Coordinates of C-alpha atoms and ligand atoms in Angstrom, one line a residue:
M65 CA 67.0 191.9 147.2
K66 CA 65.9 194.1 149.6
I67 CA 65.9 192.6 153.3
W68 CA 62.9 194.0 155.6
T69 CA 62.8 193.3 158.9
V70 CA 59.6 193.5 161.0
A71 CA 60.5 193.5 164.8
N72 CA 59.1 194.7 168.1
Q73 CA 59.6 193.5 171.6
K74 CA 56.0 193.3 172.4
G75 CA 54.1 190.6 171.9
G76 CA 50.7 190.1 169.5
V77 CA 51.0 193.9 167.7
G78 CA 51.0 192.1 164.7
K79 CA 54.7 191.4 163.3
T80 CA 53.8 187.8 162.2
T81 CA 50.7 189.4 160.4
T82 CA 52.3 192.0 158.5
V83 CA 55.1 190.1 157.3
V84 CA 52.6 187.3 155.8
S85 CA 50.0 190.0 154.7
L86 CA 52.9 192.2 152.8
A87 CA 54.6 188.8 151.2
G88 CA 50.5 188.1 150.0
S89 CA 50.7 192.2 148.5
L90 CA 54.2 191.4 147.0
A91 CA 52.7 188.1 145.5
K92 CA 50.3 189.7 143.9
Q93 CA 52.9 191.9 142.0
G94 CA 54.5 189.1 141.2
K95 CA 57.5 189.7 143.3
R96 CA 59.0 186.2 144.9
V97 CA 59.5 186.5 148.2
L98 CA 61.6 185.0 151.0
M99 CA 60.1 184.8 154.6
V100 CA 62.5 184.4 157.5
D101 CA 60.8 183.2 160.7
T102 CA 63.8 184.0 163.7
D103 CA 61.1 183.2 166.1
P104 CA 61.9 180.2 168.0
H105 CA 58.0 179.5 168.5
A106 CA 57.2 179.2 164.8
S107 CA 54.5 180.7 164.9
L108 CA 55.1 181.9 161.0
G109 CA 55.1 178.7 159.7
Y110 CA 52.3 177.5 161.8
Y111 CA 50.7 180.7 160.3
L112 CA 51.1 179.1 156.6
G113 CA 50.0 175.4 157.8
I114 CA 54.2 174.3 158.1
D115 CA 54.8 172.0 160.7
S116 CA 58.1 173.4 161.7
E117 CA 59.5 169.7 163.5
Q118 CA 58.9 168.6 159.9
V119 CA 60.7 170.4 158.1
P120 CA 64.0 168.9 156.6
G121 CA 66.0 171.4 158.7
S122 CA 65.8 175.5 160.2
L123 CA 67.7 178.6 160.4
Y124 CA 69.1 177.0 163.3
D125 CA 71.2 174.7 161.5
L126 CA 72.3 177.2 159.0
F127 CA 73.6 179.2 162.2
M128 CA 75.3 175.9 163.6
Q129 CA 77.1 175.7 160.5
H130 CA 77.7 179.7 159.6
Q131 CA 81.3 179.1 158.9
S132 CA 80.8 176.9 155.5
L133 CA 77.7 178.1 154.3
T134 CA 77.0 177.6 150.8
R135 CA 74.0 178.3 148.5
Q136 CA 73.1 174.8 147.9
R137 CA 73.1 173.9 151.1
V138 CA 71.1 177.3 152.3
M139 CA 68.6 176.5 149.6
A140 CA 68.4 173.1 150.7
H141 CA 66.9 175.0 153.9
I142 CA 64.0 177.1 152.4
V143 CA 60.4 175.1 152.1
P144 CA 57.9 176.0 149.4
T145 CA 54.7 177.4 150.5
R146 CA 51.0 177.3 149.1
I147 CA 51.6 180.5 147.4
S148 CA 54.4 179.7 144.8
E149 CA 55.7 183.0 144.2
I150 CA 56.5 183.1 148.8
D151 CA 59.4 180.4 150.0
L152 CA 59.6 180.0 154.1
L153 CA 63.0 179.6 155.9
P154 CA 62.0 177.7 158.7
A155 CA 62.1 178.2 162.5
T156 CA 62.7 175.6 165.5
M157 CA 62.4 175.3 169.2
A158 CA 66.0 174.8 169.2
L159 CA 66.8 178.4 168.1
A160 CA 65.8 179.6 171.3
T161 CA 69.6 177.9 172.5
L162 CA 71.1 180.1 170.4
D163 CA 71.7 182.9 173.3
R164 CA 73.5 181.0 174.8
T165 CA 75.8 179.5 172.4
L166 CA 76.6 182.0 170.0
V167 CA 76.7 185.3 172.0
H168 CA 80.0 185.7 173.7
K169 CA 81.5 185.2 169.9
E170 CA 82.6 187.7 167.4
G171 CA 80.8 188.3 164.1
M172 CA 77.6 186.6 165.4
G173 CA 75.9 189.9 164.8
L174 CA 76.8 189.3 161.1
I175 CA 75.5 185.3 160.5
L176 CA 72.2 186.0 158.5
K177 CA 73.5 188.9 156.5
K178 CA 75.6 186.4 155.4
L179 CA 73.6 183.8 154.2
L180 CA 70.8 185.9 152.7
A181 CA 73.4 186.9 150.7
F182 CA 73.2 183.3 148.8
V183 CA 70.0 183.5 147.9
E184 CA 70.5 187.1 146.4
A185 CA 69.3 186.4 143.0
E186 CA 66.6 184.4 144.3
Y187 CA 64.5 186.5 145.6
D188 CA 63.3 190.3 145.0
V189 CA 62.6 191.0 148.9
V190 CA 63.0 189.0 152.1
L191 CA 60.7 189.7 155.1
I192 CA 62.1 188.8 158.3
D193 CA 60.0 187.7 161.4
C194 CA 61.5 188.4 165.0
P195 CA 60.6 187.2 168.5
P196 CA 59.5 189.8 170.9
V197 CA 62.9 189.7 172.7
L198 CA 65.7 191.2 172.4
G199 CA 68.9 188.7 171.6
V200 CA 71.1 187.7 169.0
L201 CA 68.7 186.5 166.3
M202 CA 67.1 190.3 166.6
V203 CA 70.4 191.6 166.1
N204 CA 71.0 189.6 163.3
S205 CA 68.0 190.9 162.0
L206 CA 68.2 193.9 162.3
A207 CA 71.9 194.0 160.8
A208 CA 71.4 192.3 158.0
S209 CA 68.2 194.1 156.7
Q210 CA 67.5 198.4 154.9
H211 CA 64.6 198.7 156.6
I212 CA 63.0 198.1 159.7
I213 CA 59.1 197.7 159.9
V214 CA 57.9 198.5 163.4
P215 CA 54.3 197.5 163.8
V216 CA 52.4 199.1 167.2
Q217 CA 49.0 197.6 168.3
T218 CA 47.0 201.5 168.5
E219 CA 46.3 201.4 172.3
F220 CA 48.8 203.6 175.4
L221 CA 50.8 200.0 176.2
A222 CA 51.4 199.4 172.9
I223 CA 53.4 202.9 172.3
K224 CA 55.4 202.0 176.0
G225 CA 56.6 199.4 174.2
L226 CA 57.4 201.3 171.1
D227 CA 59.8 203.4 172.8
R228 CA 61.3 200.7 174.3
M229 CA 62.2 199.3 170.3
V230 CA 63.1 202.2 168.9
K231 CA 65.7 203.3 171.8
T232 CA 66.8 199.4 171.2
M233 CA 67.5 200.7 167.7
L234 CA 69.4 203.1 168.1
M235 CA 72.0 202.0 171.1
M236 CA 72.2 198.7 168.5
G237 CA 72.4 201.4 165.6
R238 CA 75.4 203.1 167.6
S239 CA 77.5 200.5 168.6
K240 CA 77.3 199.5 164.8
K241 CA 77.2 203.5 163.0
I242 CA 74.0 202.8 161.4
N243 CA 71.2 205.6 161.4
Y244 CA 68.6 202.3 160.9
S245 CA 65.8 203.7 158.9
Y246 CA 62.1 202.2 160.4
T247 CA 58.4 202.5 159.7
I248 CA 56.4 202.7 162.4
V249 CA 53.1 200.8 161.0
P250 CA 49.8 201.5 163.1
T251 CA 47.8 198.3 163.9
M252 CA 44.4 197.0 164.6
F253 CA 43.1 200.6 164.6
D254 CA 39.5 200.6 165.7
K255 CA 38.1 204.0 164.9
R256 CA 35.2 203.1 167.0
T257 CA 37.0 203.4 170.3
K258 CA 39.1 206.4 172.2
A259 CA 41.8 204.1 172.8
S260 CA 42.8 204.1 168.8
P261 CA 42.6 207.5 167.7
A262 CA 44.0 208.6 171.1
A263 CA 46.7 206.5 170.4
L264 CA 47.3 207.8 167.0
T265 CA 47.4 211.1 168.2
Q266 CA 50.2 210.2 170.4
L267 CA 52.4 208.7 167.9
S268 CA 52.2 211.2 165.6
Q269 CA 53.1 213.6 167.9
D270 CA 56.2 211.5 169.4
Y271 CA 57.1 209.8 166.0
A272 CA 55.8 212.8 163.4
N273 CA 58.5 211.4 160.4
R274 CA 58.6 207.7 161.5
L275 CA 55.1 206.8 161.1
W276 CA 53.6 205.3 158.4
P277 CA 50.6 208.5 157.3
D278 CA 47.7 205.6 157.7
V279 CA 46.5 202.4 159.8
I280 CA 45.8 198.8 159.7
P281 CA 42.1 198.5 160.8
V282 CA 41.2 195.7 163.7
D283 CA 39.7 192.9 160.5
T284 CA 38.3 189.8 161.9
K285 CA 39.7 188.6 158.2
F286 CA 42.8 188.4 159.6
R287 CA 41.9 185.4 162.0
D288 CA 39.7 183.7 159.7
A289 CA 42.9 183.8 157.0
S290 CA 45.0 182.7 159.4
L291 CA 42.8 179.5 159.6
A292 CA 42.9 178.8 156.7
H293 CA 46.8 179.3 156.7
L294 CA 46.4 181.9 153.5
P295 CA 47.5 185.4 153.4
I296 CA 44.9 187.8 153.9
T297 CA 45.5 189.1 150.2
H298 CA 44.6 185.4 149.1
F299 CA 41.9 184.2 151.0
A300 CA 39.4 187.1 150.0
G301 CA 39.2 189.4 147.4
F302 CA 38.5 192.6 148.8
T303 CA 39.1 193.1 152.7
R304 CA 39.9 196.4 154.9
G305 CA 42.5 194.8 156.2
G306 CA 44.3 193.6 152.8
K307 CA 43.9 197.1 150.8
A308 CA 45.8 198.5 153.8
Y309 CA 49.0 196.4 153.8
D310 CA 48.6 197.1 149.6
R311 CA 49.0 200.8 150.4
L312 CA 51.6 199.7 153.4
L313 CA 53.7 197.9 150.5
D314 CA 53.7 200.7 148.4
Y315 CA 54.9 203.1 150.6
L316 CA 57.4 200.9 151.4
L317 CA 58.3 200.5 147.9
T318 CA 58.4 204.0 147.1
K319 CA 60.4 205.1 150.2
E320 CA 62.9 202.3 149.5
F321 CA 63.0 204.3 146.0
A322 CA 63.8 207.2 147.6
H323 CA 66.5 205.6 149.6
A324 CA 68.3 204.1 147.1
K325 CA 68.4 207.0 144.8
L326 CA 70.1 209.0 148.1
S327 CA 72.9 206.0 148.7
Ligands
ADP197 N1 44.2 194.4 162.0 C1 43.9 193.2 162.7 N2 43.0 193.4 162.8 C2 42.9 192.1 164.1 N3 43.5 190.9 164.0 C3 44.6 191.3 163.7 C4 45.3 192.0 163.6 N4 46.6 192.1 163.1 C5 46.7 190.8 163.8 N5 45.5 190.6 163.9 C6 45.5 189.2 165.6 O1 46.0 189.4 166.2 C7 46.7 187.9 166.9 C8 49.1 188.5 166.9 O2 48.9 189.4 165.4 P1 50.3 188.8 165.4 O3 50.2 189.0 164.2 O4 50.6 187.2 166.0 O5 51.2 189.2 166.6 P2 52.6 189.6 166.9 O6 53.9 188.3 166.5 O7 53.3 190.5 167.3 O8 53.0 188.3 168.4 C9 46.6 186.8 166.0 O9 45.3 186.2 166.3 C10 46.1 187.8 164.5 O10 45.4 187.4 163.8
MG198 MG1 54.8 186.6 165.7

């Protein structure tokens, strides 16, 4: 089971869209996917038409029961989506209080990793959606993942935010003696503007070996797909945006393969 986190400390850069679209691309290949929402705003659930206040339980409850987790207990908190290959471990507002309750306790950064180990046999890929905040949830997400996907909007302000995210990963990696592997994904690329190609040039100068050598184009179909509560891949047959996420998935799968051979 592969575990990937989609993170960036900037909001509105396409994190949730990336989680849903990659899940859609994986589902089309027949892969079983678990999406984990660690954002207290629960936008991943809302995207899929699942009301986080109506679900039987959430990631929050599992964090609170972390000393008595079982496979059955974890599975009881996972809900199906309209796509049979894709399940969701939902978020609730209560997640926002975890920083206060957990931050000073030993081993609190490894709860998500521990609970995902219980569903190892159920899924091919886990995709974790992060809030734009460096807190106990992002720490848990990074610690649980084999690879991190960092979407960056192709405009200058967003690149500033990226520097912060990369510093965070370096800092956390150092304290845990892990060299996080990550891929930067340029999003909302609009070749008709000046800002998008200029931002891409800047990215390739600053992060040459970490940059996905392709882009997710700006595509109004993403908004239409989210209104229909479907991944773009399941909303419309051919879209430029959906095809781009298919290509990103191929890249990530081969990258993971190469990675696995090394270790
Ligand atoms: N490639 C894209 N083209 C057009 N709109 C996009 C694209 N990616 C995301 N969006 C839209 O931008 C908004 C923010 O995206 P979202 O994935 O929620 O960002 P984040 O999770 O980082 O806050 C949403 O309304 C989404 O539909
Ligand atoms: Mg989001």
